[in-house]
Short mmCIF file of C-alpha atoms in Angstrom, two decimals:
data_model
loop_
_atom_site.label_atom_id
_atom_site.label_comp_id
_atom_site.label_asym_id
_atom_site.label_seq_id
_atom_site.Cartn_x
_atom_site.Cartn_y
_atom_site.Cartn_z
CA UNK A 5 106.60 121.74 67.59
CA UNK A 6 107.30 122.89 70.87
CA UNK A 7 107.15 120.47 74.12
CA UNK A 8 104.61 122.71 76.34
CA UNK A 9 105.67 122.36 80.09
CA UNK A 10 103.69 123.52 83.10
CA UNK A 11 105.50 124.43 86.20
CA UNK A 12 102.56 123.79 88.75
CA UNK A 13 101.87 123.05 92.88
CA UNK A 14 98.57 124.61 93.63
CA UNK A 15 100.20 126.01 96.72
CA UNK A 16 101.47 129.45 96.68
CA UNK A 17 105.20 130.19 97.92
CA UNK A 18 106.47 127.01 96.59
CA UNK A 19 108.89 127.89 94.04
CA UNK A 20 107.02 128.06 91.04
CA UNK A 21 108.08 131.06 89.60
CA UNK A 22 111.99 129.95 90.64
CA UNK A 23 111.52 126.77 89.38
CA UNK A 24 110.51 128.15 86.23
CA UNK A 25 112.83 130.45 85.69
CA UNK A 26 115.64 128.42 86.43
CA UNK A 27 114.53 125.30 84.00
CA UNK A 28 113.61 127.57 81.39
CA UNK A 29 117.45 129.18 81.65
CA UNK A 30 118.80 125.18 81.72
CA UNK A 31 116.91 124.53 78.91
CA UNK A 32 118.33 127.59 77.15
CA UNK A 33 121.98 127.05 78.29
CA UNK A 34 121.66 123.33 77.07
CA UNK A 35 120.63 124.82 73.25
CA UNK A 36 116.82 124.36 73.29
CA UNK A 37 115.12 127.35 72.09
CA UNK A 38 112.81 128.09 75.02
CA UNK A 39 110.36 130.52 76.07
CA UNK A 40 109.09 131.01 79.91
CA UNK A 41 105.40 132.75 79.66
CA UNK A 42 103.92 134.00 83.30
CA UNK A 43 100.51 133.30 83.82
CA UNK A 44 100.29 134.73 86.67
CA UNK A 45 98.15 137.64 85.55
CA UNK A 46 97.84 140.68 88.15
CA UNK A 47 100.89 139.12 89.96
CA UNK A 48 103.54 139.34 87.66
CA UNK A 49 106.68 138.14 89.22
CA UNK A 50 108.66 136.36 86.67
CA UNK A 51 110.07 138.96 85.08
CA UNK A 52 111.47 140.05 88.54
CA UNK A 53 112.99 136.84 89.05
CA UNK A 54 114.20 136.80 85.02
CA UNK A 55 116.00 140.22 85.69
CA UNK A 56 113.74 141.90 83.23
CA UNK A 57 111.38 143.93 84.78
CA UNK A 58 112.40 147.24 83.16
CA UNK A 59 112.18 145.96 79.61
CA UNK A 60 108.35 145.21 80.07
CA UNK A 61 106.68 146.60 76.80
CA UNK A 62 103.81 144.89 75.89
CA UNK A 63 102.66 141.59 77.97
CA UNK A 64 100.96 138.22 77.50
CA UNK A 65 97.44 139.91 77.85
CA UNK A 66 98.39 142.54 74.70
CA UNK A 67 99.40 139.59 72.86
CA UNK A 68 96.07 137.50 73.81
CA UNK A 69 93.61 140.60 72.84
CA UNK A 70 95.79 141.60 69.62
CA UNK A 71 97.19 144.60 70.91
CA UNK A 72 100.71 143.24 70.27
CA UNK A 73 102.37 140.62 68.58
CA UNK A 74 104.56 138.02 70.12
CA UNK A 75 107.77 139.50 69.13
CA UNK A 76 106.89 142.72 70.56
CA UNK A 77 105.94 141.17 73.69
CA UNK A 78 108.73 138.17 74.03
CA UNK A 79 112.08 139.79 75.37
CA UNK A 80 114.81 138.19 75.14
CA UNK A 81 116.91 137.43 77.92
CA UNK A 82 120.71 139.01 77.75
CA UNK A 83 122.55 136.27 79.27
CA UNK A 84 121.45 133.24 76.84
CA UNK A 85 120.41 134.29 72.98
CA UNK A 86 117.79 130.90 73.40
CA UNK A 87 115.82 132.26 76.09
CA UNK A 88 112.71 134.55 75.90
CA UNK A 89 109.96 135.49 78.54
CA UNK A 90 106.66 136.63 78.02
CA UNK A 91 105.59 138.53 80.98
CA UNK A 92 102.37 138.85 82.81
CA UNK A 93 100.28 141.90 82.66
CA UNK A 94 100.10 142.97 86.02
CA UNK A 95 96.79 145.44 85.45
CA UNK A 96 94.12 143.06 84.69
CA UNK A 97 92.92 140.03 86.18
CA UNK A 98 93.21 136.42 85.23
CA UNK A 99 89.66 136.73 83.31
CA UNK A 100 91.76 138.57 80.46
CA UNK A 101 92.86 134.87 79.95
CA UNK A 102 90.70 132.82 77.38
CA UNK A 103 91.51 129.23 76.43
CA UNK A 104 91.81 130.17 72.88
CA UNK A 105 93.68 133.20 72.87
CA UNK A 106 95.90 130.94 74.89
CA UNK A 107 95.92 128.25 72.77
CA UNK A 108 96.85 130.82 70.28
CA UNK A 109 99.82 132.09 71.65
CA UNK A 110 101.07 128.56 72.49
CA UNK A 111 100.32 127.68 69.10
CA UNK A 112 102.29 130.27 67.42
CA UNK A 113 105.14 129.75 70.13
CA UNK A 114 105.25 126.25 69.19
CA UNK A 115 106.72 127.06 65.56
CA UNK A 116 109.74 128.92 66.78
CA UNK A 117 110.31 127.13 70.21
CA UNK A 118 111.72 123.76 70.90
CA UNK A 119 110.11 124.09 74.48
CA UNK A 120 107.60 126.85 76.18
CA UNK A 121 107.41 126.73 80.24
CA UNK A 122 104.28 127.65 81.69
CA UNK A 123 104.76 129.58 84.75
CA UNK A 124 101.25 128.82 86.68
CA UNK A 125 99.55 131.01 89.49
CA UNK A 126 98.77 129.33 92.57
CA UNK A 127 95.23 127.93 92.97
CA UNK A 128 92.96 125.91 91.04
CA UNK A 129 91.17 128.70 89.48
CA UNK A 130 91.66 129.95 85.91
CA UNK A 131 95.06 131.29 85.62
CA UNK A 132 96.40 127.87 86.85
CA UNK A 133 93.85 125.56 84.79
CA UNK A 134 94.77 127.46 81.97
CA UNK A 135 98.52 127.02 82.55
CA UNK A 136 98.21 123.86 82.52
CA UNK A 137 95.71 123.21 79.66
CA UNK A 138 97.82 122.38 76.73
CA UNK A 139 100.61 120.91 78.85
CA UNK A 140 102.71 118.21 77.42
CA UNK A 141 104.83 117.83 80.67
CA UNK A 142 103.72 118.95 84.38
CA UNK A 143 106.57 119.69 86.97
CA UNK A 144 104.56 119.58 89.84
CA UNK A 145 106.26 121.57 92.76
CA UNK A 146 106.15 120.31 96.45
CA UNK A 147 107.30 121.43 99.15
CA UNK A 148 107.94 118.50 102.28
CA UNK A 149 104.94 119.24 104.31
CA UNK A 150 101.60 117.76 104.40
CA UNK A 151 99.51 120.75 103.01
CA UNK A 152 101.36 121.36 100.00
CA UNK A 153 101.59 117.68 99.18
CA UNK A 154 97.85 117.55 99.51
CA UNK A 155 97.37 120.50 96.81
CA UNK A 156 99.71 118.94 94.61
CA UNK A 157 97.65 115.85 94.87
CA UNK A 158 94.53 118.09 93.73
CA UNK A 159 96.58 119.48 91.03
CA UNK A 160 97.50 116.29 89.45
CA UNK A 161 93.90 114.78 89.73
CA UNK A 162 93.00 118.65 87.72
CA UNK A 163 96.07 117.73 85.15
CA UNK A 164 94.77 114.36 84.76
CA UNK A 165 90.93 115.30 84.12
CA UNK A 166 90.78 118.43 82.79
CA UNK A 167 93.87 119.60 80.05
CA UNK A 168 93.68 119.22 76.70
CA UNK A 169 95.33 115.82 76.32
CA UNK A 170 92.49 114.28 79.18
CA UNK A 171 89.79 115.80 77.14
CA UNK A 172 90.57 114.44 73.84
CA UNK A 173 91.73 111.22 75.04
CA UNK A 174 95.31 111.83 74.04
CA UNK A 175 98.04 110.10 75.83
CA UNK A 176 98.10 112.11 79.16
CA UNK A 177 100.38 114.78 80.67
CA UNK A 178 103.60 113.50 81.56
CA UNK A 179 104.07 114.50 85.81
CA UNK A 180 107.08 115.04 87.35
CA UNK A 181 107.21 115.78 90.91
CA UNK A 182 110.19 118.45 92.37
CA UNK A 183 111.01 118.64 95.90
CA UNK A 184 111.87 122.15 96.60
CA UNK A 185 112.58 123.86 99.93
CA UNK A 186 114.15 120.56 101.34
CA UNK A 187 116.25 120.21 104.55
CA UNK A 188 117.61 117.07 105.46
CA UNK A 189 118.30 118.35 108.81
CA UNK A 190 114.81 118.94 109.53
CA UNK A 191 113.62 115.52 107.94
CA UNK A 192 116.10 113.85 110.24
CA UNK A 193 114.42 115.85 113.17
CA UNK A 194 111.14 114.66 112.09
CA UNK A 195 109.86 118.21 111.15
CA UNK A 196 109.64 117.81 107.25
CA UNK A 197 108.52 115.10 105.44
CA UNK A 198 111.07 112.88 103.72
CA UNK A 199 111.55 112.38 100.02
CA UNK A 200 109.90 109.12 100.56
CA UNK A 201 107.33 110.34 102.25
CA UNK A 202 106.21 112.20 99.38
CA UNK A 203 106.96 109.92 97.11
CA UNK A 204 104.61 107.20 98.55
CA UNK A 205 101.88 109.42 99.06
CA UNK A 206 101.78 111.19 95.23
CA UNK A 207 103.36 108.37 93.58
CA UNK A 208 105.35 110.39 90.65
CA UNK A 209 108.02 110.19 88.82
CA UNK A 210 110.90 111.99 90.84
CA UNK A 211 112.62 114.88 88.56
CA UNK A 212 114.88 116.35 91.62
CA UNK A 213 115.02 117.38 94.98
CA UNK A 214 115.89 121.34 95.50
CA UNK A 215 117.64 121.97 99.02
CA UNK A 216 116.31 125.18 100.85
CA UNK A 217 118.92 127.78 100.36
CA UNK A 218 119.83 131.06 100.40
CA UNK A 219 121.22 130.71 97.27
CA UNK A 220 117.79 131.21 96.03
CA UNK A 221 116.80 134.18 97.77
CA UNK A 222 119.95 136.19 96.77
CA UNK A 223 118.89 134.90 93.13
CA UNK A 224 115.21 136.25 93.50
CA UNK A 225 116.89 139.43 94.94
CA UNK A 226 119.05 140.16 91.81
CA UNK A 227 117.07 139.03 89.05
CA UNK A 228 119.48 135.87 88.09
CA UNK A 229 117.66 132.56 87.69
CA UNK A 230 119.50 130.44 90.65
CA UNK A 231 120.81 128.09 88.41
CA UNK A 232 123.07 130.35 87.07
CA UNK A 233 124.63 130.24 90.54
CA UNK A 234 126.16 126.67 90.04
CA UNK A 235 128.50 127.40 92.58
CA UNK A 236 125.17 126.83 95.27
CA UNK A 237 123.57 123.72 95.79
CA UNK A 238 120.23 124.76 94.85
CA UNK A 239 122.25 126.02 91.60
CA UNK A 240 123.49 122.51 91.03
CA UNK A 241 120.39 120.80 91.90
CA UNK A 242 118.44 122.62 88.98
CA UNK A 243 121.55 122.07 86.56
CA UNK A 244 120.68 118.06 87.54
CA UNK A 245 117.10 118.56 87.20
CA UNK A 246 117.11 120.06 83.63
CA UNK A 247 119.62 117.52 82.45
CA UNK A 248 117.29 114.60 84.14
CA UNK A 249 114.11 116.09 82.05
CA UNK A 250 116.32 115.96 79.17
CA UNK A 251 116.99 112.39 79.45
CA UNK A 252 120.15 111.89 81.22
CA UNK A 253 120.79 109.89 84.12
CA UNK A 254 121.66 111.93 86.71
CA UNK A 255 121.87 110.61 90.73
CA UNK A 256 120.04 112.53 93.17
CA UNK A 257 122.06 114.99 95.88
CA UNK A 258 121.34 116.88 98.62
CA UNK A 259 119.28 114.20 99.92
CA UNK A 260 121.65 113.52 103.09
CA UNK A 261 122.89 115.95 105.56
CA UNK A 262 125.61 117.47 104.42
CA UNK A 263 128.87 117.13 106.84
CA UNK A 264 130.12 120.27 107.68
CA UNK A 265 134.02 120.27 107.85
CA UNK A 266 135.92 122.55 110.92
CA UNK A 267 135.42 125.79 108.45
CA UNK A 268 132.09 125.19 108.09
CA UNK A 269 131.22 124.70 111.84
CA UNK A 270 133.66 127.55 112.27
CA UNK A 271 131.94 130.24 109.78
CA UNK A 272 128.51 128.53 109.14
CA UNK A 273 127.09 127.47 105.87
CA UNK B 7 58.58 80.88 79.33
CA UNK B 8 58.95 83.75 81.80
CA UNK B 9 57.61 86.85 80.32
CA UNK B 10 58.27 90.20 81.46
CA UNK B 11 54.71 91.71 81.48
CA UNK B 12 53.86 95.17 82.33
CA UNK B 13 50.98 95.08 84.88
CA UNK B 14 49.40 97.99 86.61
CA UNK B 15 49.90 97.88 90.13
CA UNK B 16 48.68 100.29 92.82
CA UNK B 17 50.24 101.67 95.96
CA UNK B 18 49.44 101.90 99.64
CA UNK B 19 47.35 104.86 100.07
CA UNK B 20 49.06 107.65 101.35
CA UNK B 21 47.36 110.54 103.36
CA UNK B 22 47.43 113.03 100.94
CA UNK B 23 45.65 110.94 97.92
CA UNK B 24 43.96 107.44 98.02
CA UNK B 25 45.81 106.09 95.53
CA UNK B 26 48.12 106.52 92.32
CA UNK B 27 48.60 104.25 89.16
CA UNK B 28 51.78 103.51 88.12
CA UNK B 29 53.14 101.42 85.47
CA UNK B 30 55.92 98.90 86.72
CA UNK B 31 56.81 95.27 85.13
CA UNK B 32 57.17 91.99 87.40
CA UNK B 33 58.29 88.73 86.20
CA UNK B 34 55.37 86.25 86.52
CA UNK B 35 56.06 82.74 85.44
CA UNK B 36 54.00 81.34 82.66
CA UNK B 37 52.42 78.31 82.59
CA UNK B 38 52.28 77.26 79.31
CA UNK B 39 49.92 74.05 78.41
CA UNK B 40 50.12 71.83 75.59
CA UNK B 41 47.01 69.66 77.04
CA UNK B 42 43.82 70.28 78.55
CA UNK B 43 44.23 67.45 80.29
CA UNK B 44 44.33 69.16 84.34
CA UNK B 45 44.79 65.55 86.27
CA UNK B 46 47.89 65.09 83.97
CA UNK B 47 48.75 68.86 84.19
CA UNK B 48 48.33 68.90 87.71
CA UNK B 49 50.35 65.66 88.60
CA UNK B 50 53.55 66.85 86.54
CA UNK B 51 52.77 70.06 88.52
CA UNK B 52 53.21 68.56 91.74
CA UNK B 53 55.94 66.65 91.05
CA UNK B 54 57.68 70.05 90.06
CA UNK B 55 56.77 71.27 93.20
CA UNK B 56 58.12 68.51 95.39
CA UNK B 57 61.72 69.58 93.29
CA UNK B 58 61.31 73.25 94.37
CA UNK B 59 58.70 74.36 97.12
CA UNK B 60 60.42 77.73 97.68
CA UNK B 61 59.91 78.64 94.20
CA UNK B 62 56.21 77.28 93.45
CA UNK B 63 55.06 78.87 96.86
CA UNK B 64 52.22 81.20 96.52
CA UNK B 65 53.79 82.21 93.18
CA UNK B 66 51.68 84.11 90.78
CA UNK B 67 51.58 82.23 87.50
CA UNK B 68 50.29 83.09 84.31
CA UNK B 69 48.48 80.44 82.49
CA UNK B 70 49.54 80.72 78.81
CA UNK B 71 46.96 78.84 76.44
CA UNK B 72 48.54 79.93 73.10
CA UNK B 73 50.53 76.18 72.80
CA UNK B 74 47.29 73.97 73.14
CA UNK B 75 46.01 72.18 70.22
CA UNK B 76 43.11 73.82 67.99
CA UNK B 77 41.38 70.52 68.04
CA UNK B 78 41.80 69.27 71.54
CA UNK B 79 39.71 69.02 74.25
CA UNK B 80 38.74 72.73 75.36
CA UNK B 81 40.05 73.57 78.71
CA UNK B 82 37.95 74.17 81.83
CA UNK B 83 39.86 77.19 82.74
CA UNK B 84 38.11 77.73 86.37
CA UNK B 85 38.98 74.07 87.29
CA UNK B 86 42.16 74.11 86.48
CA UNK B 87 42.20 77.65 88.40
CA UNK B 88 41.00 76.12 91.34
CA UNK B 89 43.83 73.42 90.78
CA UNK B 90 46.40 75.78 90.94
CA UNK B 91 45.06 77.39 93.99
CA UNK B 92 44.87 74.13 95.81
CA UNK B 93 48.33 73.14 95.22
CA UNK B 94 49.88 76.69 96.55
CA UNK B 95 50.26 78.73 93.25
CA UNK B 96 48.33 82.34 92.55
CA UNK B 97 46.80 82.01 88.90
CA UNK B 98 46.54 85.78 88.14
CA UNK B 99 45.82 85.92 84.22
CA UNK B 100 45.70 83.86 80.77
CA UNK B 101 47.58 84.50 77.71
CA UNK B 102 45.12 83.32 74.62
CA UNK B 103 44.04 84.77 71.75
CA UNK B 104 40.54 82.67 71.83
CA UNK B 105 37.73 84.43 72.49
CA UNK B 106 36.17 81.83 74.10
CA UNK B 107 39.34 81.37 76.84
CA UNK B 108 38.86 84.85 77.19
CA UNK B 109 35.42 85.01 78.47
CA UNK B 110 36.04 81.99 80.59
CA UNK B 111 38.77 84.15 82.22
CA UNK B 112 36.80 86.70 83.22
CA UNK B 113 33.87 84.40 84.36
CA UNK B 114 37.04 83.07 86.49
CA UNK B 115 38.33 85.99 87.62
CA UNK B 116 41.66 85.78 85.87
CA UNK B 117 43.03 88.66 84.12
CA UNK B 118 43.26 88.30 80.02
CA UNK B 119 47.10 89.85 79.25
CA UNK B 120 47.69 91.46 76.07
CA UNK B 121 48.92 89.36 72.90
CA UNK B 122 52.88 88.93 72.67
CA UNK B 123 54.77 87.95 70.09
CA UNK B 124 55.73 84.43 70.97
CA UNK B 125 59.01 82.57 69.62
CA UNK B 126 57.69 79.60 67.89
CA UNK B 127 57.87 76.78 70.02
CA UNK B 128 58.30 73.01 69.21
CA UNK B 129 54.81 71.48 69.46
CA UNK B 130 54.46 68.15 70.99
CA UNK B 131 55.79 65.49 68.55
CA UNK B 132 53.62 62.64 70.35
CA UNK B 133 50.38 63.56 70.96
CA UNK B 134 49.97 60.55 73.25
CA UNK B 135 52.73 61.89 76.00
CA UNK B 136 51.85 65.44 76.31
CA UNK B 137 52.15 66.10 79.74
CA UNK B 138 56.16 64.90 79.70
CA UNK B 139 56.48 68.26 77.64
CA UNK B 140 55.63 70.46 80.02
CA UNK B 141 58.82 72.76 79.99
CA UNK B 142 61.09 72.61 83.11
CA UNK B 143 60.45 76.06 84.89
CA UNK B 144 63.71 77.92 84.87
CA UNK B 145 65.30 79.13 87.48
CA UNK B 146 65.40 83.04 88.58
CA UNK B 147 66.61 84.91 85.55
CA UNK B 148 70.38 86.17 86.39
CA UNK B 149 70.38 89.65 86.48
CA UNK B 150 72.72 91.16 83.81
CA UNK B 151 76.05 91.26 85.39
CA UNK B 152 77.26 95.04 85.87
CA UNK B 153 81.02 95.53 84.65
CA UNK B 154 83.77 95.75 86.96
CA UNK B 155 85.21 99.07 86.70
CA UNK B 156 89.13 98.87 86.62
CA UNK B 157 91.00 102.03 87.98
CA UNK B 158 94.98 101.83 87.01
CA UNK B 159 96.30 105.61 87.78
CA UNK B 160 96.21 107.09 91.24
CA UNK B 161 93.04 108.59 92.23
CA UNK B 162 93.90 112.55 93.55
CA UNK B 163 92.22 114.41 96.07
CA UNK B 164 89.36 116.09 95.08
CA UNK B 165 88.52 113.22 92.62
CA UNK B 166 85.49 111.15 92.65
CA UNK B 167 85.20 107.51 91.05
CA UNK B 168 82.20 105.70 91.09
CA UNK B 169 81.27 102.60 89.77
CA UNK B 170 77.74 101.10 89.58
CA UNK B 171 79.24 97.57 89.96
CA UNK B 172 82.36 96.59 91.80
CA UNK B 173 85.30 99.02 91.84
CA UNK B 174 89.28 97.96 91.85
CA UNK B 175 92.07 100.25 91.96
CA UNK B 176 95.44 99.46 91.54
CA UNK B 177 96.90 102.79 92.61
CA UNK B 178 97.01 104.62 95.37
CA UNK B 179 93.90 106.71 96.57
CA UNK B 180 94.57 109.81 98.18
CA UNK B 181 93.54 111.79 101.04
CA UNK B 182 90.80 113.89 99.96
CA UNK B 183 89.62 111.56 96.97
CA UNK B 184 86.51 109.74 97.37
CA UNK B 185 86.05 106.22 95.60
CA UNK B 186 82.06 104.53 95.71
CA UNK B 187 80.88 101.83 94.30
CA UNK B 188 77.45 99.97 94.23
CA UNK B 189 78.97 96.59 94.88
CA UNK B 190 82.56 95.91 96.53
CA UNK B 191 85.45 98.27 96.54
CA UNK B 192 89.20 96.58 96.31
CA UNK B 193 92.08 99.14 96.79
CA UNK B 194 95.67 97.68 96.08
CA UNK B 195 97.46 100.92 96.69
CA UNK B 196 97.27 102.94 99.98
CA UNK B 197 93.83 103.73 100.73
CA UNK B 198 93.58 107.09 102.24
CA UNK B 199 90.35 108.91 101.15
CA UNK B 200 87.33 107.63 101.28
CA UNK B 201 85.88 104.54 100.13
CA UNK B 202 81.77 103.59 99.85
CA UNK B 203 81.03 100.44 99.06
CA UNK B 204 77.21 99.40 98.25
CA UNK B 205 76.24 103.03 97.89
CA UNK B 206 72.63 101.82 96.70
CA UNK B 207 71.93 99.98 99.95
CA UNK B 208 73.70 96.45 99.44
CA UNK B 209 74.34 95.39 103.02
CA UNK B 210 76.79 92.37 101.56
CA UNK B 211 78.78 94.55 99.67
CA UNK B 212 82.28 94.92 100.94
CA UNK B 213 85.93 97.04 101.10
CA UNK B 214 89.00 95.34 100.63
CA UNK B 215 92.13 96.87 100.82
CA UNK B 216 96.05 96.66 101.39
CA UNK B 217 96.78 99.38 103.15
CA UNK B 218 94.26 100.87 105.53
CA UNK B 219 94.51 104.57 106.11
CA UNK B 220 90.88 105.83 104.71
CA UNK B 221 89.48 109.14 105.87
CA UNK B 222 86.12 107.26 106.09
CA UNK B 223 84.84 103.81 105.04
CA UNK B 224 81.25 102.82 104.86
CA UNK B 225 78.96 100.01 103.45
CA UNK B 226 75.16 100.52 102.62
CA UNK B 227 75.42 103.96 104.61
CA UNK B 228 77.33 102.37 107.74
CA UNK B 229 80.26 104.30 107.98
CA UNK B 230 83.47 104.82 109.99
CA UNK B 231 85.67 108.08 110.05
CA UNK B 232 89.24 107.54 110.53
CA UNK B 233 89.25 108.88 114.11
CA UNK B 234 87.15 106.09 115.35
CA UNK B 235 88.73 103.19 113.05
CA UNK B 236 91.22 100.85 115.78
CA UNK B 237 94.51 101.65 115.82
CA UNK B 238 95.47 98.03 115.22
CA UNK B 239 93.87 97.81 111.67
CA UNK B 240 95.74 101.03 110.25
CA UNK B 241 97.99 100.62 107.71
CA UNK B 242 97.20 96.88 107.54
CA UNK B 243 95.47 94.51 104.74
CA UNK B 244 91.97 94.62 105.68
CA UNK B 245 88.57 94.05 104.74
CA UNK B 246 85.15 96.05 106.10
CA UNK B 247 82.25 94.34 106.11
CA UNK B 248 78.31 94.66 107.10
CA UNK B 249 77.26 91.94 110.30
CA UNK B 250 73.89 92.99 112.35
CA UNK B 251 73.99 96.52 111.07
CA UNK B 252 77.49 97.01 112.87
CA UNK B 253 80.78 97.71 110.78
CA UNK B 254 83.57 95.44 110.86
CA UNK B 255 86.95 96.06 110.06
CA UNK B 256 88.87 93.07 110.07
CA UNK B 257 92.25 91.79 109.21
CA UNK B 258 92.66 89.84 105.78
#
């Protein structure tokens, strides 16, 4: 049985898709058979971030409607044999997703995979609630600013009350906080909430802090999950996140402003 | 001893109609007699009234005749009713299966309440000292305890929690969350959302919290929003209660 992970946040532009791509790639690199599903029907992005947009034939909605089977729709990653992408449909809307349909797809994926990562769309509507409905674990992606924190908080409330586990009275979804786009400089200036501030409001287990980084945009543009850029701070931070998720104790990094050496100061960071 | 009876009550006339008949139930103490000796009954009653004058003042009472000895002296209902009135009680009716007493009740303008099944009660063992057996009036029946609701998980933005009794939250209450209780509210994490105690109008209910950052606090409909909370009580352990219709927020 696969473990189903939902990457969610409520707010848009917070790094859900970047995180889904990074975590699924990270798990696959650790030898876990992993599938990542784009639930953002109508606003398909994951295929771009994963760099497989030119190989999409069938999509998630085709599978739900029985127009294609899973093996036809799953796109195997070229960099890692353990990783498969199930893209969203760009021509439909979120109403094409049904609870039974999603449930069936996840059940079938569960037979072959160790982890299924669900990339949730923004908002708390159908796409988002279906992405989290069957989840075992939730990675709540939050930016260090008040509106993002509140939206995450709202999402946590929905996770606790409207998921399958909640409805059937099972053990609740395991919730993890992932703070993204973190800038220690701006925290120091008081322009951003600190890790502690966010932790205090959300009182969640901190899975990791991803620093604001140029590497993320570069990775998105080139269709490479940022975790593969292991020279970058964001890539390393995602690497830590995956190891922490799998149970390793890894100290948190990139929480403090980096002291720039002479070269750094001369040539910029 | 304090049977729950259904009586018909009428409400004040409304302009649209003169009255309406509604079923309701009220608690009326019953005076259960074991003998028909009126002076003895009144003597003991006066003793009891002295012990708890407030309880008996203008108290309606039903005269229960089921336990009267069948072969004893018949009771003069009209005289007893008069004696009760003189002692500040308001006899409203009788309970008896005897047609004779039912007729006497009608003449004395007392209601005859329908038969209820009685648990077998011990008859007075000694007929010579029956007044001593007049049972103690029981104190007002306690309302059944409403269970306290305890929440251990954080109350998230958008969630609403309602407790019919007291509410205890052992975790933070987020901004945008709403917790409500008919009784008191205790929050041991930070209170950032809205907390409404005594939502059914219980003005004696209070809110206790360890860290007040609430958007709104309310007791029995009297509320304060975050902006009107004094900065001196913010982020502090406080209690919120009503005093003369004013909402008081006070350090703990």
